[in-house]
């Protein structure tokens, strides 16, 4: 989600996020989100960015309530909930931010397939992840410590069954605490 100098805005589809202990563990994004929620989110975030005269990428996390979306957090920057865009969108959130702040064209990103992002938190690098053809590794080259974000894995495929099967194959290659996030992502893909 970004705003250009001329006030125009573009949006990614809403992303489903799983947080555990206040940390984003897993995200799932689809080419089309719930239309009513997407419209409400775009309206709210556009109004905020316009009022602040904000230029660049801004992430907005919301809770889904019976009355609609309730804003939980605003992040005036690229955000880990948008990391899936590196492999799942025609324009990543990083490129979108640079385009917005430098005045380059800001077309709406194209999303052709579902994506899953798994945050790597305090986990050692495991090159066996790359034996799975849908897995894209983004490693931050930081010292591994408990609770520290050290990278993320992106998976994108138009076939949700293949995406789910890849998550199943990935699960034993990750520490046990990732299992619940993988099961959650698989449930979203059904």
mmCIF file with all atom_site columns, C-alpha atoms in Angstrom:
data_model
loop_
_atom_site.group_PDB
_atom_site.id
_atom_site.type_symbol
_atom_site.label_atom_id
_atom_site.label_alt_id
_atom_site.label_comp_id
_atom_site.label_asym_id
_atom_site.label_entity_id
_atom_site.label_seq_id
_atom_site.pdbx_PDB_ins_code
_atom_site.Cartn_x
_atom_site.Cartn_y
_atom_site.Cartn_z
_atom_site.occupancy
_atom_site.B_iso_or_equiv
_atom_site.pdbx_formal_charge
_atom_site.auth_seq_id
_atom_site.auth_comp_id
_atom_site.auth_asym_id
_atom_site.auth_atom_id
_atom_site.pdbx_PDB_model_num
ATOM 1   C CA . UNK A 1 1   ? 0.000   0.000   0.000   1.00 0.00 ? 1   UNK A CA 1
ATOM 2   C CA . UNK A 1 2   ? 1.642   3.186   -1.125  1.00 0.00 ? 2   UNK A CA 1
ATOM 3   C CA . UNK A 1 3   ? 0.944   6.834   -1.809  1.00 0.00 ? 3   UNK A CA 1
ATOM 4   C CA . UNK A 1 4   ? 2.738   8.924   -4.418  1.00 0.00 ? 4   UNK A CA 1
ATOM 5   C CA . UNK A 1 5   ? 3.656   12.617  -4.272  1.00 0.00 ? 5   UNK A CA 1
ATOM 6   C CA . UNK A 1 6   ? 0.565   13.447  -6.373  1.00 0.00 ? 6   UNK A CA 1
ATOM 7   C CA . UNK A 1 7   ? -1.716  11.780  -3.805  1.00 0.00 ? 7   UNK A CA 1
ATOM 8   C CA . UNK A 1 8   ? -2.500  8.695   -5.873  1.00 0.00 ? 8   UNK A CA 1
ATOM 9   C CA . UNK A 1 9   ? -2.563  5.401   -3.995  1.00 0.00 ? 9   UNK A CA 1
ATOM 10  C CA . UNK A 1 10  ? -2.141  1.725   -4.861  1.00 0.00 ? 10  UNK A CA 1
ATOM 11  C CA . UNK A 1 11  ? -2.876  -1.304  -2.714  1.00 0.00 ? 11  UNK A CA 1
ATOM 12  C CA . UNK A 1 12  ? -1.976  -4.928  -2.301  1.00 0.00 ? 12  UNK A CA 1
ATOM 13  C CA . UNK A 1 13  ? -4.773  -7.359  -1.449  1.00 0.00 ? 13  UNK A CA 1
ATOM 14  C CA . UNK A 1 14  ? -5.354  -7.806  2.268   1.00 0.00 ? 14  UNK A CA 1
ATOM 15  C CA . UNK A 1 15  ? -2.972  -10.262 3.900   1.00 0.00 ? 15  UNK A CA 1
ATOM 16  C CA . UNK A 1 16  ? -3.985  -12.769 6.581   1.00 0.00 ? 16  UNK A CA 1
ATOM 17  C CA . UNK A 1 17  ? -1.464  -12.774 9.445   1.00 0.00 ? 17  UNK A CA 1
ATOM 18  C CA . UNK A 1 18  ? -0.830  -15.150 12.324  1.00 0.00 ? 18  UNK A CA 1
ATOM 19  C CA . UNK A 1 19  ? 0.861   -13.629 15.371  1.00 0.00 ? 19  UNK A CA 1
ATOM 20  C CA . UNK A 1 20  ? 2.215   -15.657 18.267  1.00 0.00 ? 20  UNK A CA 1
ATOM 21  C CA . UNK A 1 21  ? 3.479   -13.924 21.405  1.00 0.00 ? 21  UNK A CA 1
ATOM 22  C CA . UNK A 1 22  ? 3.095   -10.588 19.620  1.00 0.00 ? 22  UNK A CA 1
ATOM 23  C CA . UNK A 1 23  ? 5.348   -11.590 16.710  1.00 0.00 ? 23  UNK A CA 1
ATOM 24  C CA . UNK A 1 24  ? 4.226   -12.134 13.121  1.00 0.00 ? 24  UNK A CA 1
ATOM 25  C CA . UNK A 1 25  ? 4.927   -15.781 12.328  1.00 0.00 ? 25  UNK A CA 1
ATOM 26  C CA . UNK A 1 26  ? 3.080   -16.483 9.080   1.00 0.00 ? 26  UNK A CA 1
ATOM 27  C CA . UNK A 1 27  ? 1.238   -14.544 6.360   1.00 0.00 ? 27  UNK A CA 1
ATOM 28  C CA . UNK A 1 28  ? -1.066  -15.742 3.592   1.00 0.00 ? 28  UNK A CA 1
ATOM 29  C CA . UNK A 1 29  ? -2.098  -13.524 0.683   1.00 0.00 ? 29  UNK A CA 1
ATOM 30  C CA . UNK A 1 30  ? -4.462  -14.185 -2.212  1.00 0.00 ? 30  UNK A CA 1
ATOM 31  C CA . UNK A 1 31  ? -4.851  -12.322 -5.525  1.00 0.00 ? 31  UNK A CA 1
ATOM 32  C CA . UNK A 1 32  ? -8.369  -11.264 -4.477  1.00 0.00 ? 32  UNK A CA 1
ATOM 33  C CA . UNK A 1 33  ? -9.277  -10.420 -0.906  1.00 0.00 ? 33  UNK A CA 1
ATOM 34  C CA . UNK A 1 34  ? -12.738 -10.115 0.626   1.00 0.00 ? 34  UNK A CA 1
ATOM 35  C CA . UNK A 1 35  ? -14.116 -7.200  -1.434  1.00 0.00 ? 35  UNK A CA 1
ATOM 36  C CA . UNK A 1 36  ? -15.926 -5.469  1.429   1.00 0.00 ? 36  UNK A CA 1
ATOM 37  C CA . UNK A 1 37  ? -12.918 -5.657  3.746   1.00 0.00 ? 37  UNK A CA 1
ATOM 38  C CA . UNK A 1 38  ? -10.546 -4.589  0.961   1.00 0.00 ? 38  UNK A CA 1
ATOM 39  C CA . UNK A 1 39  ? -12.697 -1.545  0.199   1.00 0.00 ? 39  UNK A CA 1
ATOM 40  C CA . UNK A 1 40  ? -12.894 -0.573  3.873   1.00 0.00 ? 40  UNK A CA 1
ATOM 41  C CA . UNK A 1 41  ? -9.139  -0.999  4.377   1.00 0.00 ? 41  UNK A CA 1
ATOM 42  C CA . UNK A 1 42  ? -8.294  1.051   1.285   1.00 0.00 ? 42  UNK A CA 1
ATOM 43  C CA . UNK A 1 43  ? -10.685 3.809   2.350   1.00 0.00 ? 43  UNK A CA 1
ATOM 44  C CA . UNK A 1 44  ? -9.267  3.994   5.890   1.00 0.00 ? 44  UNK A CA 1
ATOM 45  C CA . UNK A 1 45  ? -5.613  3.857   4.863   1.00 0.00 ? 45  UNK A CA 1
ATOM 46  C CA . UNK A 1 46  ? -6.087  6.339   1.998   1.00 0.00 ? 46  UNK A CA 1
ATOM 47  C CA . UNK A 1 47  ? -7.667  8.829   4.395   1.00 0.00 ? 47  UNK A CA 1
ATOM 48  C CA . UNK A 1 48  ? -4.807  8.434   6.876   1.00 0.00 ? 48  UNK A CA 1
ATOM 49  C CA . UNK A 1 49  ? -2.081  8.788   4.247   1.00 0.00 ? 49  UNK A CA 1
ATOM 50  C CA . UNK A 1 50  ? -3.821  11.807  2.663   1.00 0.00 ? 50  UNK A CA 1
ATOM 51  C CA . UNK A 1 51  ? -4.302  13.538  6.043   1.00 0.00 ? 51  UNK A CA 1
ATOM 52  C CA . UNK A 1 52  ? -0.615  13.040  6.852   1.00 0.00 ? 52  UNK A CA 1
ATOM 53  C CA . UNK A 1 53  ? 0.491   13.909  3.300   1.00 0.00 ? 53  UNK A CA 1
ATOM 54  C CA . UNK A 1 54  ? 2.454   10.671  3.590   1.00 0.00 ? 54  UNK A CA 1
ATOM 55  C CA . UNK A 1 55  ? 4.533   9.448   0.646   1.00 0.00 ? 55  UNK A CA 1
ATOM 56  C CA . UNK A 1 56  ? 5.751   5.859   0.478   1.00 0.00 ? 56  UNK A CA 1
ATOM 57  C CA . UNK A 1 57  ? 4.643   2.453   1.677   1.00 0.00 ? 57  UNK A CA 1
ATOM 58  C CA . UNK A 1 58  ? 2.502   2.238   4.807   1.00 0.00 ? 58  UNK A CA 1
ATOM 59  C CA . UNK A 1 59  ? 1.249   -0.990  6.339   1.00 0.00 ? 59  UNK A CA 1
ATOM 60  C CA . UNK A 1 60  ? -1.962  -1.168  8.348   1.00 0.00 ? 60  UNK A CA 1
ATOM 61  C CA . UNK A 1 61  ? -2.760  -4.116  10.603  1.00 0.00 ? 61  UNK A CA 1
ATOM 62  C CA . UNK A 1 62  ? -6.399  -4.650  11.512  1.00 0.00 ? 62  UNK A CA 1
ATOM 63  C CA . UNK A 1 63  ? -8.584  -6.921  13.558  1.00 0.00 ? 63  UNK A CA 1
ATOM 64  C CA . UNK A 1 64  ? -11.704 -8.308  11.872  1.00 0.00 ? 64  UNK A CA 1
ATOM 65  C CA . UNK A 1 65  ? -14.746 -7.511  14.026  1.00 0.00 ? 65  UNK A CA 1
ATOM 66  C CA . UNK A 1 66  ? -18.484 -8.027  13.419  1.00 0.00 ? 66  UNK A CA 1
ATOM 67  C CA . UNK A 1 67  ? -18.700 -4.291  12.619  1.00 0.00 ? 67  UNK A CA 1
ATOM 68  C CA . UNK A 1 68  ? -15.811 -4.383  10.144  1.00 0.00 ? 68  UNK A CA 1
ATOM 69  C CA . UNK A 1 69  ? -12.099 -3.711  10.370  1.00 0.00 ? 69  UNK A CA 1
ATOM 70  C CA . UNK A 1 70  ? -10.527 -2.192  13.482  1.00 0.00 ? 70  UNK A CA 1
ATOM 71  C CA . UNK A 1 71  ? -7.040  -0.700  13.087  1.00 0.00 ? 71  UNK A CA 1
ATOM 72  C CA . UNK A 1 72  ? -4.470  -2.243  15.410  1.00 0.00 ? 72  UNK A CA 1
ATOM 73  C CA . UNK A 1 73  ? -1.221  -0.764  14.099  1.00 0.00 ? 73  UNK A CA 1
ATOM 74  C CA . UNK A 1 74  ? 0.136   1.532   11.411  1.00 0.00 ? 74  UNK A CA 1
ATOM 75  C CA . UNK A 1 75  ? 3.678   1.081   10.125  1.00 0.00 ? 75  UNK A CA 1
ATOM 76  C CA . UNK A 1 76  ? 4.925   4.019   8.026   1.00 0.00 ? 76  UNK A CA 1
ATOM 77  C CA . UNK A 1 77  ? 7.459   1.825   6.221   1.00 0.00 ? 77  UNK A CA 1
ATOM 78  C CA . UNK A 1 78  ? 7.857   -1.513  4.542   1.00 0.00 ? 78  UNK A CA 1
ATOM 79  C CA . UNK A 1 79  ? 6.675   -4.196  6.937   1.00 0.00 ? 79  UNK A CA 1
ATOM 80  C CA . UNK A 1 80  ? 7.233   -7.912  7.418   1.00 0.00 ? 80  UNK A CA 1
ATOM 81  C CA . UNK A 1 81  ? 3.542   -8.568  6.682   1.00 0.00 ? 81  UNK A CA 1
ATOM 82  C CA . UNK A 1 82  ? 4.361   -7.493  3.118   1.00 0.00 ? 82  UNK A CA 1
ATOM 83  C CA . UNK A 1 83  ? 7.483   -9.619  2.641   1.00 0.00 ? 83  UNK A CA 1
ATOM 84  C CA . UNK A 1 84  ? 5.452   -12.057 0.511   1.00 0.00 ? 84  UNK A CA 1
ATOM 85  C CA . UNK A 1 85  ? 5.433   -9.361  -2.212  1.00 0.00 ? 85  UNK A CA 1
ATOM 86  C CA . UNK A 1 86  ? 9.109   -10.063 -2.976  1.00 0.00 ? 86  UNK A CA 1
ATOM 87  C CA . UNK A 1 87  ? 8.077   -13.232 -4.807  1.00 0.00 ? 87  UNK A CA 1
ATOM 88  C CA . UNK A 1 88  ? 4.293   -12.967 -4.985  1.00 0.00 ? 88  UNK A CA 1
ATOM 89  C CA . UNK A 1 89  ? 3.710   -9.592  -6.655  1.00 0.00 ? 89  UNK A CA 1
ATOM 90  C CA . UNK A 1 90  ? 4.844   -7.886  -9.839  1.00 0.00 ? 90  UNK A CA 1
ATOM 91  C CA . UNK A 1 91  ? 6.258   -5.059  -7.690  1.00 0.00 ? 91  UNK A CA 1
ATOM 92  C CA . UNK A 1 92  ? 7.618   -5.788  -4.208  1.00 0.00 ? 92  UNK A CA 1
ATOM 93  C CA . UNK A 1 93  ? 6.837   -3.487  -1.286  1.00 0.00 ? 93  UNK A CA 1
ATOM 94  C CA . UNK A 1 94  ? 10.498  -2.389  -1.346  1.00 0.00 ? 94  UNK A CA 1
ATOM 95  C CA . UNK A 1 95  ? 10.390  -1.348  -5.001  1.00 0.00 ? 95  UNK A CA 1
ATOM 96  C CA . UNK A 1 96  ? 6.965   0.222   -4.488  1.00 0.00 ? 96  UNK A CA 1
ATOM 97  C CA . UNK A 1 97  ? 8.338   2.361   -1.639  1.00 0.00 ? 97  UNK A CA 1
ATOM 98  C CA . UNK A 1 98  ? 11.287  3.523   -3.740  1.00 0.00 ? 98  UNK A CA 1
ATOM 99  C CA . UNK A 1 99  ? 9.027   4.320   -6.687  1.00 0.00 ? 99  UNK A CA 1
ATOM 100 C CA . UNK A 1 100 ? 6.720   6.361   -4.453  1.00 0.00 ? 100 UNK A CA 1
ATOM 101 C CA . UNK A 1 101 ? 9.407   8.445   -2.758  1.00 0.00 ? 101 UNK A CA 1
ATOM 102 C CA . UNK A 1 102 ? 11.406  9.068   -5.944  1.00 0.00 ? 102 UNK A CA 1
ATOM 103 C CA . UNK A 1 103 ? 8.403   10.020  -8.070  1.00 0.00 ? 103 UNK A CA 1
ATOM 104 C CA . UNK A 1 104 ? 8.589   7.041   -10.419 1.00 0.00 ? 104 UNK A CA 1
ATOM 105 C CA . UNK A 1 105 ? 5.371   5.578   -11.871 1.00 0.00 ? 105 UNK A CA 1
ATOM 106 C CA . UNK A 1 106 ? 3.238   3.780   -9.291  1.00 0.00 ? 106 UNK A CA 1
ATOM 107 C CA . UNK A 1 107 ? 1.034   1.208   -11.059 1.00 0.00 ? 107 UNK A CA 1
ATOM 108 C CA . UNK A 1 108 ? -1.070  -1.176  -9.000  1.00 0.00 ? 108 UNK A CA 1
ATOM 109 C CA . UNK A 1 109 ? 0.982   -4.322  -8.342  1.00 0.00 ? 109 UNK A CA 1
ATOM 110 C CA . UNK A 1 110 ? -0.278  -7.480  -10.047 1.00 0.00 ? 110 UNK A CA 1
ATOM 111 C CA . UNK A 1 111 ? -0.767  -10.582 -7.908  1.00 0.00 ? 111 UNK A CA 1
ATOM 112 C CA . UNK A 1 112 ? -1.417  -13.768 -9.868  1.00 0.00 ? 112 UNK A CA 1
ATOM 113 C CA . UNK A 1 113 ? -1.198  -16.497 -7.234  1.00 0.00 ? 113 UNK A CA 1
ATOM 114 C CA . UNK A 1 114 ? -1.557  -17.169 -3.511  1.00 0.00 ? 114 UNK A CA 1
ATOM 115 C CA . UNK A 1 115 ? 1.551   -16.615 -1.373  1.00 0.00 ? 115 UNK A CA 1
ATOM 116 C CA . UNK A 1 116 ? 2.719   -17.719 2.046   1.00 0.00 ? 116 UNK A CA 1
ATOM 117 C CA . UNK A 1 117 ? 5.453   -16.034 4.098   1.00 0.00 ? 117 UNK A CA 1
ATOM 118 C CA . UNK A 1 118 ? 7.074   -17.732 7.082   1.00 0.00 ? 118 UNK A CA 1
ATOM 119 C CA . UNK A 1 119 ? 9.106   -15.482 9.380   1.00 0.00 ? 119 UNK A CA 1
ATOM 120 C CA . UNK A 1 120 ? 12.329  -17.132 10.512  1.00 0.00 ? 120 UNK A CA 1
ATOM 121 C CA . UNK A 1 121 ? 12.780  -16.215 14.152  1.00 0.00 ? 121 UNK A CA 1
ATOM 122 C CA . UNK A 1 122 ? 15.826  -17.412 16.062  1.00 0.00 ? 122 UNK A CA 1
ATOM 123 C CA . UNK A 1 123 ? 16.282  -20.284 13.603  1.00 0.00 ? 123 UNK A CA 1
ATOM 124 C CA . UNK A 1 124 ? 19.532  -21.525 12.126  1.00 0.00 ? 124 UNK A CA 1
ATOM 125 C CA . UNK A 1 125 ? 19.921  -21.434 8.354   1.00 0.00 ? 125 UNK A CA 1
ATOM 126 C CA . UNK A 1 126 ? 18.941  -24.740 6.733   1.00 0.00 ? 126 UNK A CA 1
ATOM 127 C CA . UNK A 1 127 ? 19.805  -25.074 3.046   1.00 0.00 ? 127 UNK A CA 1
ATOM 128 C CA . UNK A 1 128 ? 17.533  -28.127 2.848   1.00 0.00 ? 128 UNK A CA 1
ATOM 129 C CA . UNK A 1 129 ? 14.650  -25.635 2.646   1.00 0.00 ? 129 UNK A CA 1
ATOM 130 C CA . UNK A 1 130 ? 15.870  -24.914 -0.882  1.00 0.00 ? 130 UNK A CA 1
ATOM 131 C CA . UNK A 1 131 ? 15.334  -28.528 -1.960  1.00 0.00 ? 131 UNK A CA 1
ATOM 132 C CA . UNK A 1 132 ? 11.657  -27.590 -2.235  1.00 0.00 ? 132 UNK A CA 1
ATOM 133 C CA . UNK A 1 133 ? 11.104  -25.823 -5.580  1.00 0.00 ? 133 UNK A CA 1
ATOM 134 C CA . UNK A 1 134 ? 8.496   -23.320 -4.331  1.00 0.00 ? 134 UNK A CA 1
ATOM 135 C CA . UNK A 1 135 ? 10.643  -22.026 -1.454  1.00 0.00 ? 135 UNK A CA 1
ATOM 136 C CA . UNK A 1 136 ? 12.388  -18.657 -1.768  1.00 0.00 ? 136 UNK A CA 1
ATOM 137 C CA . UNK A 1 137 ? 14.827  -17.947 1.056   1.00 0.00 ? 137 UNK A CA 1
ATOM 138 C CA . UNK A 1 138 ? 15.488  -14.385 2.221   1.00 0.00 ? 138 UNK A CA 1
ATOM 139 C CA . UNK A 1 139 ? 18.273  -14.555 4.837   1.00 0.00 ? 139 UNK A CA 1
ATOM 140 C CA . UNK A 1 140 ? 19.281  -11.373 6.675   1.00 0.00 ? 140 UNK A CA 1
ATOM 141 C CA . UNK A 1 141 ? 22.812  -12.505 7.587   1.00 0.00 ? 141 UNK A CA 1
ATOM 142 C CA . UNK A 1 142 ? 22.304  -11.593 11.245  1.00 0.00 ? 142 UNK A CA 1
ATOM 143 C CA . UNK A 1 143 ? 23.611  -13.463 14.265  1.00 0.00 ? 143 UNK A CA 1
ATOM 144 C CA . UNK A 1 144 ? 20.977  -16.014 15.285  1.00 0.00 ? 144 UNK A CA 1
ATOM 145 C CA . UNK A 1 145 ? 19.526  -15.363 18.748  1.00 0.00 ? 145 UNK A CA 1
ATOM 146 C CA . UNK A 1 146 ? 16.267  -16.489 20.344  1.00 0.00 ? 146 UNK A CA 1
ATOM 147 C CA . UNK A 1 147 ? 13.407  -14.213 19.293  1.00 0.00 ? 147 UNK A CA 1
ATOM 148 C CA . UNK A 1 148 ? 15.417  -12.425 16.586  1.00 0.00 ? 148 UNK A CA 1
ATOM 149 C CA . UNK A 1 149 ? 14.054  -12.156 13.044  1.00 0.00 ? 149 UNK A CA 1
ATOM 150 C CA . UNK A 1 150 ? 16.799  -13.628 10.889  1.00 0.00 ? 150 UNK A CA 1
ATOM 151 C CA . UNK A 1 151 ? 15.012  -14.175 7.585   1.00 0.00 ? 151 UNK A CA 1
ATOM 152 C CA . UNK A 1 152 ? 11.848  -15.358 5.919   1.00 0.00 ? 152 UNK A CA 1
ATOM 153 C CA . UNK A 1 153 ? 10.642  -17.942 3.447   1.00 0.00 ? 153 UNK A CA 1
ATOM 154 C CA . UNK A 1 154 ? 8.242   -17.088 0.631   1.00 0.00 ? 154 UNK A CA 1
ATOM 155 C CA . UNK A 1 155 ? 6.203   -19.647 -1.272  1.00 0.00 ? 155 UNK A CA 1
ATOM 156 C CA . UNK A 1 156 ? 3.990   -18.727 -4.230  1.00 0.00 ? 156 UNK A CA 1
ATOM 157 C CA . UNK A 1 157 ? 1.979   -20.961 -6.539  1.00 0.00 ? 157 UNK A CA 1
ATOM 158 C CA . UNK A 1 158 ? -1.343  -20.806 -8.376  1.00 0.00 ? 158 UNK A CA 1
ATOM 159 C CA . UNK A 1 159 ? -2.112  -24.374 -7.232  1.00 0.00 ? 159 UNK A CA 1
ATOM 160 C CA . UNK A 1 160 ? -3.098  -24.159 -3.553  1.00 0.00 ? 160 UNK A CA 1
ATOM 161 C CA . UNK A 1 161 ? -2.844  -27.957 -3.193  1.00 0.00 ? 161 UNK A CA 1
ATOM 162 C CA . UNK A 1 162 ? 0.785   -27.869 -4.331  1.00 0.00 ? 162 UNK A CA 1
ATOM 163 C CA . UNK A 1 163 ? 1.438   -24.893 -2.049  1.00 0.00 ? 163 UNK A CA 1
ATOM 164 C CA . UNK A 1 164 ? -0.072  -26.772 0.894   1.00 0.00 ? 164 UNK A CA 1
ATOM 165 C CA . UNK A 1 165 ? 1.917   -29.925 0.066   1.00 0.00 ? 165 UNK A CA 1
ATOM 166 C CA . UNK A 1 166 ? 5.119   -27.882 -0.030  1.00 0.00 ? 166 UNK A CA 1
ATOM 167 C CA . UNK A 1 167 ? 4.296   -26.450 3.392   1.00 0.00 ? 167 UNK A CA 1
ATOM 168 C CA . UNK A 1 168 ? 3.774   -30.024 4.607   1.00 0.00 ? 168 UNK A CA 1
ATOM 169 C CA . UNK A 1 169 ? 7.211   -31.006 3.263   1.00 0.00 ? 169 UNK A CA 1
ATOM 170 C CA . UNK A 1 170 ? 8.776   -27.889 4.787   1.00 0.00 ? 170 UNK A CA 1
ATOM 171 C CA . UNK A 1 171 ? 7.397   -28.489 8.273   1.00 0.00 ? 171 UNK A CA 1
ATOM 172 C CA . UNK A 1 172 ? 9.891   -31.201 9.368   1.00 0.00 ? 172 UNK A CA 1
ATOM 173 C CA . UNK A 1 173 ? 12.765  -28.996 8.136   1.00 0.00 ? 173 UNK A CA 1
ATOM 174 C CA . UNK A 1 174 ? 11.822  -26.276 10.636  1.00 0.00 ? 174 UNK A CA 1
ATOM 175 C CA . UNK A 1 175 ? 11.845  -26.271 14.441  1.00 0.00 ? 175 UNK A CA 1
ATOM 176 C CA . UNK A 1 176 ? 8.660   -27.597 16.061  1.00 0.00 ? 176 UNK A CA 1
ATOM 177 C CA . UNK A 1 177 ? 7.294   -24.172 16.960  1.00 0.00 ? 177 UNK A CA 1
ATOM 178 C CA . UNK A 1 178 ? 6.630   -23.506 13.247  1.00 0.00 ? 178 UNK A CA 1
ATOM 179 C CA . UNK A 1 179 ? 4.138   -26.376 12.931  1.00 0.00 ? 179 UNK A CA 1
ATOM 180 C CA . UNK A 1 180 ? 1.118   -24.409 14.170  1.00 0.00 ? 180 UNK A CA 1
ATOM 181 C CA . UNK A 1 181 ? 1.815   -21.576 11.705  1.00 0.00 ? 181 UNK A CA 1
ATOM 182 C CA . UNK A 1 182 ? 2.122   -24.027 8.835   1.00 0.00 ? 182 UNK A CA 1
ATOM 183 C CA . UNK A 1 183 ? -1.136  -25.754 9.809   1.00 0.00 ? 183 UNK A CA 1
ATOM 184 C CA . UNK A 1 184 ? -2.804  -22.330 10.042  1.00 0.00 ? 184 UNK A CA 1
ATOM 185 C CA . UNK A 1 185 ? -1.531  -21.372 6.553   1.00 0.00 ? 185 UNK A CA 1
ATOM 186 C CA . UNK A 1 186 ? -2.737  -24.682 5.126   1.00 0.00 ? 186 UNK A CA 1
ATOM 187 C CA . UNK A 1 187 ? -6.199  -24.043 6.586   1.00 0.00 ? 187 UNK A CA 1
ATOM 188 C CA . UNK A 1 188 ? -6.284  -20.647 4.842   1.00 0.00 ? 188 UNK A CA 1
ATOM 189 C CA . UNK A 1 189 ? -5.373  -22.277 1.521   1.00 0.00 ? 189 UNK A CA 1
ATOM 190 C CA . UNK A 1 190 ? -8.386  -24.647 1.578   1.00 0.00 ? 190 UNK A CA 1
#
